[in-house]
């Protein structure tokens, strides 16, 4: 009981600290061409950063929904982040080239963005306002398999923001494959 209380307290403090950090830009090499890319949060209603994998079936099953959202919500900026150190550059490039996403995917070579944002799995979505404050973090949906989801967390957050309302979700459970960080390889 005591250990559970301590764990809950530590988790709450880490969430408060995580919310205090602002992220006004994300940078990394574009996985398709290796060119340096910097995404800034200003000048968009929000920036949606989604951690994605080249091998995780859960991540792949959400790509169609992410494309649909990027197409529908043009005032929002989307970026994929690839942090899995156990996926080669070749397989990553091949996967995302074939996925035909409507937004760039940047390489998180040292897992700095995964660590800073607290990303655990793929897919794991983060919505940042123009000032770089986190509005939402968690799953794209409530399912391992995108098309069978009953709740579409990210879509509902974007609907709220588009309508000028506060987000009905601050966080949602991320389901998927764990990110293999660079320091764990």
Backbone as JSON Lines, residues from 0, in Angstrom:
{"i":0,"aa":"X","n":[0.83,-1.2,0.0],"ca":[0.0,0.0,0.0],"c":[0.87,1.26,0.0]}
{"i":1,"aa":"X","n":[1.88,1.25,0.89],"ca":[2.76,2.42,1.0],"c":[3.55,2.62,-0.3]}
{"i":2,"aa":"X","n":[4.05,1.52,-0.88],"ca":[4.8,1.62,-2.13],"c":[3.92,2.16,-3.25]}
{"i":3,"aa":"X","n":[2.66,1.74,-3.27],"ca":[1.73,2.24,-4.28],"c":[1.49,3.73,-4.14]}
{"i":4,"aa":"X","n":[1.4,4.19,-2.91],"ca":[1.21,5.62,-2.64],"c":[2.43,6.42,-3.06]}
{"i":5,"aa":"X","n":[3.61,5.9,-2.75],"ca":[4.86,6.58,-3.15],"c":[4.95,6.64,-4.66]}
{"i":6,"aa":"X","n":[4.65,5.52,-5.34],"ca":[4.7,5.49,-6.81],"c":[3.73,6.52,-7.4]}
{"i":7,"aa":"X","n":[2.51,6.59,-6.86],"ca":[1.52,7.54,-7.35],"c":[2.0,8.97,-7.15]}
{"i":8,"aa":"X","n":[2.6,9.26,-6.02],"ca":[3.12,10.6,-5.74],"c":[4.25,10.96,-6.71]}
{"i":9,"aa":"X","n":[5.15,10.04,-6.95],"ca":[6.25,10.28,-7.9],"c":[5.69,10.51,-9.29]}
{"i":10,"aa":"X","n":[4.71,9.72,-9.68],"ca":[4.1,9.87,-11.0],"c":[3.43,11.24,-11.14]}
{"i":11,"aa":"X","n":[2.73,11.67,-10.1],"ca":[2.06,12.98,-10.15],"c":[3.09,14.11,-10.26]}
{"i":12,"aa":"X","n":[4.16,14.02,-9.49],"ca":[5.2,15.05,-9.54],"c":[5.86,15.08,-10.91]}
{"i":13,"aa":"X","n":[6.12,13.91,-11.49],"ca":[6.75,13.88,-12.82],"c":[5.82,14.47,-13.87]}
{"i":14,"aa":"X","n":[4.51,14.24,-13.74],"ca":[3.56,14.81,-14.69],"c":[3.52,16.33,-14.57]}
{"i":15,"aa":"X","n":[3.58,16.84,-13.34],"ca":[3.6,18.29,-13.13],"c":[4.87,18.88,-13.73]}
{"i":16,"aa":"X","n":[6.0,18.24,-13.49],"ca":[7.26,18.73,-14.04],"c":[7.26,18.64,-15.56]}
{"i":17,"aa":"X","n":[6.73,17.56,-16.1],"ca":[6.69,17.39,-17.54],"c":[5.84,18.49,-18.17]}
{"i":18,"aa":"X","n":[4.75,18.85,-17.53],"ca":[3.88,19.89,-18.06],"c":[4.52,21.27,-18.03]}
{"i":19,"aa":"X","n":[5.53,21.47,-17.18],"ca":[6.17,22.77,-17.07],"c":[7.1,23.04,-18.25]}
{"i":20,"aa":"X","n":[7.64,22.02,-18.86],"ca":[8.54,22.2,-20.0],"c":[7.75,22.56,-21.24]}
{"i":21,"aa":"X","n":[8.24,23.57,-21.93],"ca":[7.64,23.93,-23.21],"c":[8.56,23.42,-24.32]}
{"i":22,"aa":"X","n":[7.95,22.93,-25.37],"ca":[8.71,22.47,-26.53],"c":[8.22,23.3,-27.71]}
{"i":23,"aa":"X","n":[9.04,24.24,-28.13],"ca":[8.64,25.14,-29.21],"c":[9.18,24.69,-30.57]}
{"i":24,"aa":"X","n":[10.08,23.71,-30.57],"ca":[10.55,23.16,-31.84],"c":[11.03,21.73,-31.64]}
{"i":25,"aa":"X","n":[10.92,20.97,-32.71],"ca":[11.38,19.58,-32.75],"c":[12.3,19.47,-33.96]}
{"i":26,"aa":"X","n":[13.45,18.84,-33.78],"ca":[14.36,18.73,-34.92],"c":[14.95,17.33,-35.01]}
{"i":27,"aa":"X","n":[15.33,16.99,-36.22],"ca":[15.95,15.7,-36.51],"c":[16.08,15.56,-38.01]}
{"i":28,"aa":"X","n":[16.73,14.5,-38.42],"ca":[16.88,14.25,-39.86],"c":[15.6,13.63,-40.4]}
{"i":29,"aa":"X","n":[15.16,14.1,-41.55],"ca":[14.0,13.52,-42.23],"c":[14.35,12.08,-42.58]}
{"i":30,"aa":"X","n":[13.52,11.12,-42.18],"ca":[13.86,9.7,-42.41],"c":[13.88,9.34,-43.89]}
{"i":31,"aa":"X","n":[13.22,10.1,-44.73],"ca":[13.18,9.77,-46.16],"c":[14.41,10.25,-46.92]}
{"i":32,"aa":"X","n":[14.96,11.4,-46.53],"ca":[16.08,11.93,-47.31],"c":[17.3,12.33,-46.48]}
{"i":33,"aa":"X","n":[17.22,12.2,-45.17],"ca":[18.35,12.52,-44.31],"c":[18.6,14.01,-44.09]}
{"i":34,"aa":"X","n":[17.79,14.86,-44.72],"ca":[17.97,16.31,-44.58],"c":[17.56,16.75,-43.17]}
{"i":35,"aa":"X","n":[18.31,17.69,-42.59],"ca":[17.91,18.22,-41.28],"c":[16.55,18.92,-41.38]}
{"i":36,"aa":"X","n":[15.73,18.72,-40.38],"ca":[14.39,19.31,-40.41],"c":[14.08,19.84,-39.01]}
{"i":37,"aa":"X","n":[13.54,21.04,-38.95],"ca":[13.1,21.63,-37.69],"c":[11.63,22.01,-37.83]}
{"i":38,"aa":"X","n":[10.84,21.55,-36.9],"ca":[9.41,21.83,-36.85],"c":[9.19,22.78,-35.67]}
{"i":39,"aa":"X","n":[8.6,23.95,-35.93],"ca":[8.31,24.89,-34.85],"c":[6.8,24.88,-34.57]}
{"i":40,"aa":"X","n":[6.46,25.12,-33.32],"ca":[5.04,25.04,-32.92],"c":[4.27,26.33,-33.21]}
{"i":41,"aa":"X","n":[4.97,27.43,-33.39],"ca":[4.3,28.71,-33.65],"c":[3.6,28.67,-35.01]}
{"i":42,"aa":"X","n":[2.63,29.54,-35.18],"ca":[1.91,29.73,-36.46],"c":[1.0,28.57,-36.86]}
{"i":43,"aa":"X","n":[0.66,27.71,-35.94],"ca":[-0.29,26.62,-36.19],"c":[-1.23,26.55,-35.0]}
{"i":44,"aa":"X","n":[-2.45,26.08,-35.23],"ca":[-3.39,25.91,-34.11],"c":[-2.79,24.99,-33.06]}
{"i":45,"aa":"X","n":[-2.1,23.97,-33.52],"ca":[-1.4,23.04,-32.64],"c":[-0.45,22.21,-33.49]}
{"i":46,"aa":"X","n":[0.53,21.62,-32.82],"ca":[1.45,20.69,-33.47],"c":[1.2,19.32,-32.88]}
{"i":47,"aa":"X","n":[1.0,18.34,-33.75],"ca":[0.76,16.98,-33.33],"c":[2.01,16.17,-33.64]}
{"i":48,"aa":"X","n":[2.69,15.72,-32.61],"ca":[3.88,14.89,-32.76],"c":[3.49,13.47,-32.38]}
{"i":49,"aa":"X","n":[3.69,12.54,-33.31],"ca":[3.3,11.16,-33.06],"c":[4.52,10.27,-33.22]}
{"i":50,"aa":"X","n":[4.84,9.52,-32.17],"ca":[5.94,8.57,-32.24],"c":[5.47,7.35,-33.0]}
{"i":51,"aa":"X","n":[6.24,6.99,-34.03],"ca":[5.87,5.91,-34.95],"c":[7.01,4.92,-35.09]}
{"i":52,"aa":"X","n":[6.66,3.73,-35.55],"ca":[7.63,2.66,-35.74],"c":[7.53,2.1,-37.15]}
{"i":53,"aa":"X","n":[8.66,1.6,-37.64],"ca":[8.68,0.96,-38.95],"c":[8.27,-0.51,-38.86]}
{"i":54,"aa":"X","n":[8.32,-1.09,-37.65],"ca":[8.03,-2.53,-37.51],"c":[6.8,-2.85,-36.67]}
{"i":55,"aa":"X","n":[6.35,-1.92,-35.87],"ca":[5.25,-2.21,-34.94],"c":[3.91,-2.25,-35.67]}
{"i":56,"aa":"X","n":[3.19,-3.37,-35.62],"ca":[1.89,-3.45,-36.29],"c":[0.86,-2.48,-35.69]}
{"i":57,"aa":"X","n":[0.97,-2.17,-34.42],"ca":[0.05,-1.21,-33.79],"c":[0.24,0.17,-34.4]}
{"i":58,"aa":"X","n":[1.48,0.55,-34.58],"ca":[1.79,1.84,-35.19],"c":[1.27,1.89,-36.62]}
{"i":59,"aa":"X","n":[1.57,0.85,-37.38],"ca":[1.13,0.8,-38.79],"c":[-0.39,0.85,-38.91]}
{"i":60,"aa":"X","n":[-1.09,0.24,-37.96],"ca":[-2.56,0.2,-38.05],"c":[-3.2,1.57,-37.83]}
{"i":61,"aa":"X","n":[-2.45,2.53,-37.33],"ca":[-2.98,3.88,-37.1],"c":[-2.57,4.87,-38.19]}
{"i":62,"aa":"X","n":[-1.76,4.44,-39.14],"ca":[-1.26,5.37,-40.16],"c":[-2.38,5.92,-41.04]}
{"i":63,"aa":"X","n":[-3.36,5.11,-41.4],"ca":[-4.47,5.6,-42.24],"c":[-5.26,6.69,-41.5]}
{"i":64,"aa":"X","n":[-5.52,6.49,-40.21],"ca":[-6.22,7.5,-39.42],"c":[-5.4,8.78,-39.32]}
{"i":65,"aa":"X","n":[-4.1,8.65,-39.12],"ca":[-3.24,9.83,-39.04],"c":[-3.23,10.6,-40.36]}
{"i":66,"aa":"X","n":[-3.21,9.88,-41.47],"ca":[-3.28,10.55,-42.78],"c":[-4.61,11.29,-42.92]}
{"i":67,"aa":"X","n":[-5.68,10.64,-42.5],"ca":[-7.02,11.25,-42.57],"c":[-7.08,12.53,-41.72]}
{"i":68,"aa":"X","n":[-6.52,12.47,-40.52],"ca":[-6.53,13.64,-39.64],"c":[-5.68,14.77,-40.21]}
{"i":69,"aa":"X","n":[-4.51,14.43,-40.75],"ca":[-3.64,15.46,-41.34],"c":[-4.31,16.11,-42.54]}
{"i":70,"aa":"X","n":[-5.08,15.33,-43.29],"ca":[-5.8,15.87,-44.45],"c":[-6.95,16.78,-44.0]}
{"i":71,"aa":"X","n":[-7.65,16.38,-42.96],"ca":[-8.83,17.13,-42.51],"c":[-8.46,18.39,-41.74]}
{"i":72,"aa":"X","n":[-7.43,18.32,-40.91],"ca":[-7.07,19.43,-40.03],"c":[-5.83,20.14,-40.54]}
{"i":73,"aa":"X","n":[-6.01,20.91,-41.58],"ca":[-4.88,21.58,-42.25],"c":[-4.3,22.74,-41.45]}
{"i":74,"aa":"X","n":[-5.06,23.27,-40.47],"ca":[-4.53,24.34,-39.61],"c":[-3.6,23.78,-38.53]}
{"i":75,"aa":"X","n":[-3.53,22.48,-38.45],"ca":[-2.7,21.81,-37.47],"c":[-1.48,21.24,-38.19]}
{"i":76,"aa":"X","n":[-0.38,21.22,-37.5],"ca":[0.87,20.7,-38.07],"c":[1.13,19.31,-37.5]}
{"i":77,"aa":"X","n":[1.42,18.36,-38.36],"ca":[1.7,17.0,-37.95],"c":[3.17,16.68,-38.21]}
{"i":78,"aa":"X","n":[3.77,15.92,-37.32],"ca":[5.12,15.41,-37.52],"c":[5.2,14.03,-36.86]}
{"i":79,"aa":"X","n":[5.81,13.1,-37.57],"ca":[6.1,11.8,-36.99],"c":[7.49,11.82,-36.41]}
{"i":80,"aa":"X","n":[7.69,11.08,-35.34],"ca":[9.02,10.97,-34.74],"c":[9.34,9.48,-34.63]}
{"i":81,"aa":"X","n":[10.5,9.11,-35.15],"ca":[10.95,7.72,-35.12],"c":[12.11,7.61,-34.15]}
{"i":82,"aa":"X","n":[11.91,6.89,-33.05],"ca":[12.92,6.79,-31.99],"c":[13.48,5.39,-31.8]}
{"i":83,"aa":"X","n":[12.95,4.4,-32.48],"ca":[13.35,3.02,-32.23],"c":[14.76,2.73,-32.74]}
{"i":84,"aa":"X","n":[15.67,2.47,-31.8],"ca":[17.06,2.22,-32.16],"c":[17.27,0.82,-32.74]}
{"i":85,"aa":"X","n":[16.29,-0.06,-32.59],"ca":[16.42,-1.42,-33.11],"c":[15.9,-1.55,-34.54]}
{"i":86,"aa":"X","n":[15.54,-0.45,-35.18],"ca":[15.07,-0.45,-36.56],"c":[16.11,0.26,-37.42]}
{"i":87,"aa":"X","n":[16.58,-0.41,-38.45],"ca":[17.63,0.16,-39.29],"c":[17.12,1.34,-40.1]}
{"i":88,"aa":"X","n":[18.07,2.15,-40.54],"ca":[17.72,3.31,-41.37],"c":[17.05,2.85,-42.66]}
{"i":89,"aa":"X","n":[17.52,1.74,-43.22],"ca":[16.96,1.23,-44.48],"c":[15.52,0.79,-44.31]}
{"i":90,"aa":"X","n":[15.24,-0.01,-43.27],"ca":[13.86,-0.48,-43.1],"c":[12.93,0.67,-42.7]}
{"i":91,"aa":"X","n":[13.45,1.63,-41.96],"ca":[12.66,2.8,-41.57],"c":[12.31,3.62,-42.8]}
{"i":92,"aa":"X","n":[13.31,3.89,-43.63],"ca":[13.07,4.66,-44.85],"c":[12.09,3.94,-45.77]}
{"i":93,"aa":"X","n":[12.28,2.64,-45.94],"ca":[11.39,1.85,-46.81],"c":[9.95,1.91,-46.3]}
{"i":94,"aa":"X","n":[9.77,1.69,-45.0],"ca":[8.42,1.68,-44.42],"c":[7.72,3.02,-44.63]}
{"i":95,"aa":"X","n":[8.38,4.1,-44.26],"ca":[7.71,5.4,-44.33],"c":[7.56,5.91,-45.76]}
{"i":96,"aa":"X","n":[8.42,5.47,-46.65],"ca":[8.23,5.81,-48.07],"c":[6.95,5.13,-48.58]}
{"i":97,"aa":"X","n":[6.76,3.86,-48.21],"ca":[5.57,3.12,-48.65],"c":[4.3,3.57,-47.93]}
{"i":98,"aa":"X","n":[4.44,4.14,-46.74],"ca":[3.27,4.58,-45.96],"c":[2.63,5.83,-46.56]}
{"i":99,"aa":"X","n":[3.38,6.61,-47.3],"ca":[2.86,7.83,-47.94],"c":[2.14,8.74,-46.94]}
{"i":100,"aa":"X","n":[2.78,8.96,-45.79],"ca":[2.19,9.87,-44.8],"c":[2.17,11.29,-45.37]}
{"i":101,"aa":"X","n":[1.26,12.1,-44.91],"ca":[1.11,13.46,-45.42],"c":[1.9,14.47,-44.59]}
{"i":102,"aa":"X","n":[2.84,13.98,-43.82],"ca":[3.64,14.84,-42.95],"c":[5.03,14.22,-42.81]}
{"i":103,"aa":"X","n":[6.02,15.03,-42.43],"ca":[7.38,14.49,-42.3],"c":[7.52,13.59,-41.08]}
{"i":104,"aa":"X","n":[8.48,12.69,-41.16],"ca":[8.87,11.85,-40.02],"c":[10.34,12.14,-39.78]}
{"i":105,"aa":"X","n":[10.67,12.56,-38.55],"ca":[12.06,12.85,-38.23],"c":[12.65,11.74,-37.37]}
{"i":106,"aa":"X","n":[13.95,11.55,-37.51],"ca":[14.67,10.54,-36.75],"c":[15.09,11.13,-35.41]}
{"i":107,"aa":"X","n":[14.79,10.42,-34.36],"ca":[15.18,10.79,-33.0],"c":[16.35,9.9,-32.62]}
{"i":108,"aa":"X","n":[17.53,10.22,-33.15],"ca":[18.69,9.33,-33.09],"c":[19.11,8.94,-31.68]}
{"i":109,"aa":"X","n":[19.06,9.85,-30.76],"ca":[19.5,9.55,-29.39],"c":[18.33,9.46,-28.42]}
{"i":110,"aa":"X","n":[17.13,9.32,-28.93],"ca":[15.91,9.22,-28.11],"c":[15.67,10.47,-27.28]}
{"i":111,"aa":"X","n":[16.25,11.6,-27.7],"ca":[16.08,12.82,-26.9],"c":[14.63,13.27,-26.84]}
{"i":112,"aa":"X","n":[13.91,13.17,-27.97],"ca":[12.51,13.61,-27.96],"c":[11.63,12.62,-27.22]}
{"i":113,"aa":"X","n":[11.91,11.34,-27.36],"ca":[11.15,10.33,-26.61],"c":[11.33,10.55,-25.11]}
{"i":114,"aa":"X","n":[12.56,10.81,-24.71],"ca":[12.84,11.04,-23.29],"c":[12.23,12.35,-22.8]}
{"i":115,"aa":"X","n":[12.37,13.41,-23.56],"ca":[11.87,14.72,-23.13],"c":[10.34,14.73,-23.03]}
{"i":116,"aa":"X","n":[9.68,14.12,-24.01],"ca":[8.21,14.11,-23.99],"c":[7.64,12.98,-23.13]}
{"i":117,"aa":"X","n":[8.43,11.97,-22.87],"ca":[7.95,10.83,-22.09],"c":[7.21,9.81,-22.93]}
{"i":118,"aa":"X","n":[7.57,9.71,-24.2],"ca":[6.93,8.73,-25.09],"c":[7.33,7.32,-24.67]}
{"i":119,"aa":"X","n":[6.36,6.44,-24.61],"ca":[6.61,5.07,-24.19],"c":[6.44,4.06,-25.32]}
{"i":120,"aa":"X","n":[5.43,4.27,-26.14],"ca":[5.05,3.27,-27.14],"c":[4.81,3.92,-28.49]}
{"i":121,"aa":"X","n":[4.65,3.07,-29.49],"ca":[4.23,3.55,-30.81],"c":[2.91,2.88,-31.15]}
{"i":122,"aa":"X","n":[1.91,3.69,-31.51],"ca":[1.94,5.14,-31.62],"c":[1.68,5.82,-30.27]}
{"i":123,"aa":"X","n":[2.32,6.94,-30.06],"ca":[2.11,7.76,-28.87],"c":[2.05,9.2,-29.35]}
{"i":124,"aa":"X","n":[0.94,9.87,-29.12],"ca":[0.7,11.21,-29.66],"c":[0.85,12.29,-28.59]}
{"i":125,"aa":"X","n":[1.37,13.43,-29.03],"ca":[1.52,14.6,-28.18],"c":[0.99,15.8,-28.96]}
{"i":126,"aa":"X","n":[0.11,16.57,-28.34],"ca":[-0.43,17.77,-28.98],"c":[0.11,18.97,-28.21]}
{"i":127,"aa":"X","n":[0.8,19.85,-28.94],"ca":[1.41,21.04,-28.36],"c":[0.74,22.28,-28.91]}
{"i":128,"aa":"X","n":[0.44,23.24,-28.04],"ca":[-0.15,24.49,-28.53],"c":[0.95,25.36,-29.16]}
{"i":129,"aa":"X","n":[0.6,26.5,-29.77],"ca":[1.63,27.32,-30.42],"c":[2.75,27.78,-29.49]}
{"i":130,"aa":"X","n":[2.47,27.87,-28.2],"ca":[3.5,28.26,-27.22],"c":[4.37,27.08,-26.79]}
{"i":131,"aa":"X","n":[4.05,25.89,-27.27],"ca":[4.83,24.71,-26.92],"c":[4.36,23.98,-25.68]}
{"i":132,"aa":"X","n":[3.21,24.36,-25.14],"ca":[2.67,23.68,-23.96],"c":[1.89,22.45,-24.4]}
{"i":133,"aa":"X","n":[2.01,21.39,-23.61],"ca":[1.33,20.15,-23.94],"c":[-0.15,20.24,-23.61]}
{"i":134,"aa":"X","n":[-0.98,19.95,-24.61],"ca":[-2.43,19.95,-24.45],"c":[-2.93,18.53,-24.21]}
{"i":135,"aa":"X","n":[-2.31,17.57,-24.88],"ca":[-2.73,16.17,-24.79],"c":[-1.51,15.29,-25.0]}
{"i":136,"aa":"X","n":[-1.51,14.15,-24.32],"ca":[-0.54,13.1,-24.62],"c":[-1.18,11.75,-24.36]}
{"i":137,"aa":"X","n":[-0.89,10.81,-25.23],"ca":[-1.42,9.47,-25.06],"c":[-1.66,8.78,-26.38]}
{"i":138,"aa":"X","n":[-2.57,7.85,-26.35],"ca":[-2.87,7.06,-27.54],"c":[-3.59,7.86,-28.61]}
{"i":139,"aa":"X","n":[-3.41,7.42,-29.84],"ca":[-4.18,7.98,-30.95],"c":[-5.62,7.52,-30.79]}
{"i":140,"aa":"X","n":[-5.78,6.24,-30.41],"ca":[-7.1,5.66,-30.13],"c":[-7.02,4.83,-28.86]}
{"i":141,"aa":"X","n":[-8.1,4.15,-28.54],"ca":[-8.12,3.27,-27.37],"c":[-7.86,1.81,-27.75]}
{"i":142,"aa":"X","n":[-7.26,1.58,-28.91],"ca":[-7.07,0.22,-29.39],"c":[-5.66,0.0,-29.92]}
{"i":143,"aa":"X","n":[-5.21,-1.25,-29.85],"ca":[-3.95,-1.64,-30.49],"c":[-4.09,-1.57,-32.01]}
{"i":144,"aa":"X","n":[-5.3,-1.78,-32.49],"ca":[-5.58,-1.81,-33.92],"c":[-6.49,-0.62,-34.24]}
{"i":145,"aa":"X","n":[-5.94,0.36,-34.94],"ca":[-6.65,1.6,-35.22],"c":[-8.08,1.45,-35.71]}
{"i":146,"aa":"X","n":[-8.32,0.66,-36.77],"ca":[-9.67,0.55,-37.31],"c":[-10.71,-0.05,-36.36]}
{"i":147,"aa":"X","n":[-10.29,-0.79,-35.34],"ca":[-11.26,-1.38,-34.42],"c":[-11.46,-0.54,-33.15]}
{"i":148,"aa":"X","n":[-10.94,0.67,-33.14],"ca":[-11.04,1.53,-31.95],"c":[-12.48,1.97,-31.69]}
{"i":149,"aa":"X","n":[-12.83,2.03,-30.42],"ca":[-14.13,2.56,-30.02],"c":[-14.02,4.06,-29.72]}
{"i":150,"aa":"X","n":[-12.85,4.48,-29.27],"ca":[-12.62,5.88,-28.91],"c":[-11.39,6.38,-29.67]}
{"i":151,"aa":"X","n":[-11.56,7.52,-30.33],"ca":[-10.46,8.12,-31.08],"c":[-10.01,9.39,-30.36]}
{"i":152,"aa":"X","n":[-9.11,9.2,-29.4],"ca":[-8.67,10.3,-28.55],"c":[-8.15,11.5,-29.35]}
{"i":153,"aa":"X","n":[-7.21,11.25,-30.25],"ca":[-6.58,12.35,-30.98],"c":[-7.59,13.1,-31.83]}
{"i":154,"aa":"X","n":[-8.45,12.38,-32.5],"ca":[-9.47,13.02,-33.34],"c":[-10.38,13.91,-32.49]}
{"i":155,"aa":"X","n":[-10.79,13.43,-31.32],"ca":[-11.65,14.21,-30.44],"c":[-10.95,15.47,-29.93]}
{"i":156,"aa":"X","n":[-9.67,15.35,-29.62],"ca":[-8.9,16.53,-29.19],"c":[-8.86,17.56,-30.31]}
{"i":157,"aa":"X","n":[-8.59,17.11,-31.53],"ca":[-8.52,18.04,-32.66],"c":[-9.87,18.67,-32.97]}
{"i":158,"aa":"X","n":[-10.94,17.89,-32.83],"ca":[-12.29,18.45,-33.01],"c":[-12.53,19.59,-32.03]}
{"i":159,"aa":"X","n":[-12.17,19.35,-30.77],"ca":[-12.35,20.37,-29.73],"c":[-11.55,21.62,-30.04]}
{"i":160,"aa":"X","n":[-10.28,21.45,-30.37],"ca":[-9.42,22.6,-30.65],"c":[-9.9,23.37,-31.87]}
{"i":161,"aa":"X","n":[-10.34,22.65,-32.9],"ca":[-10.85,23.29,-34.11],"c":[-12.08,24.14,-33.79]}
{"i":162,"aa":"X","n":[-12.91,23.67,-32.86],"ca":[-14.13,24.38,-32.47],"c":[-13.86,25.47,-31.43]}
{"i":163,"aa":"X","n":[-12.6,25.63,-31.02],"ca":[-12.27,26.65,-30.03],"c":[-12.62,26.26,-28.61]}
{"i":164,"aa":"X","n":[-12.83,24.97,-28.37],"ca":[-13.18,24.48,-27.04],"c":[-11.95,23.9,-26.35]}
{"i":165,"aa":"X","n":[-11.99,23.82,-25.01],"ca":[-10.91,23.12,-24.32],"c":[-10.95,21.63,-24.69]}
{"i":166,"aa":"X","n":[-9.8,21.02,-24.71],"ca":[-9.72,19.6,-25.05],"c":[-10.43,18.75,-24.0]}
{"i":167,"aa":"X","n":[-11.28,17.83,-24.46],"ca":[-11.99,16.96,-23.51],"c":[-11.06,15.89,-22.94]}
{"i":168,"aa":"X","n":[-9.91,15.69,-23.58],"ca":[-8.92,14.72,-23.07],"c":[-7.61,15.44,-22.82]}
{"i":169,"aa":"X","n":[-7.03,15.2,-21.68],"ca":[-5.67,15.69,-21.38],"c":[-4.67,14.57,-21.62]}
{"i":170,"aa":"X","n":[-5.11,13.36,-21.39],"ca":[-4.26,12.2,-21.65],"c":[-5.11,10.98,-21.94]}
{"i":171,"aa":"X","n":[-4.5,10.03,-22.59],"ca":[-5.16,8.77,-22.91],"c":[-4.11,7.67,-22.89]}
{"i":172,"aa":"X","n":[-4.53,6.49,-22.61],"ca":[-3.6,5.37,-22.52],"c":[-3.03,5.05,-23.91]}
{"i":173,"aa":"X","n":[-1.71,5.04,-23.99],"ca":[-1.04,4.69,-25.25],"c":[-0.89,3.17,-25.3]}
{"i":174,"aa":"X","n":[-1.4,2.58,-26.36],"ca":[-1.29,1.14,-26.56],"c":[-0.43,0.9,-27.79]}
{"i":175,"aa":"X","n":[0.47,-0.05,-27.71],"ca":[1.32,-0.34,-28.85],"c":[2.6,-1.02,-28.41]}
{"i":176,"aa":"X","n":[3.62,-0.88,-29.24],"ca":[4.92,-1.49,-29.0],"c":[5.83,-0.5,-28.27]}
{"i":177,"aa":"X","n":[6.56,-1.0,-27.29],"ca":[7.47,-0.14,-26.54],"c":[8.57,0.4,-27.44]}
{"i":178,"aa":"X","n":[8.93,1.64,-27.21],"ca":[10.02,2.27,-27.95],"c":[11.34,1.71,-27.43]}
{"i":179,"aa":"X","n":[12.16,1.23,-28.35],"ca":[13.5,0.75,-28.01],"c":[14.43,1.97,-28.07]}
{"i":180,"aa":"X","n":[14.77,2.5,-26.9],"ca":[15.59,3.71,-26.84],"c":[17.05,3.41,-27.16]}
{"i":181,"aa":"X","n":[17.76,4.45,-27.61],"ca":[19.16,4.32,-27.99],"c":[20.01,3.8,-26.84]}
{"i":182,"aa":"X","n":[19.73,4.22,-25.62],"ca":[20.53,3.79,-24.48],"c":[20.18,2.38,-24.0]}
{"i":183,"aa":"X","n":[19.19,1.75,-24.6],"ca":[18.78,0.4,-24.23],"c":[19.27,-0.65,-25.22]}
{"i":184,"aa":"X","n":[19.82,-0.2,-26.34],"ca":[20.22,-1.12,-27.41],"c":[21.42,-1.95,-27.02]}
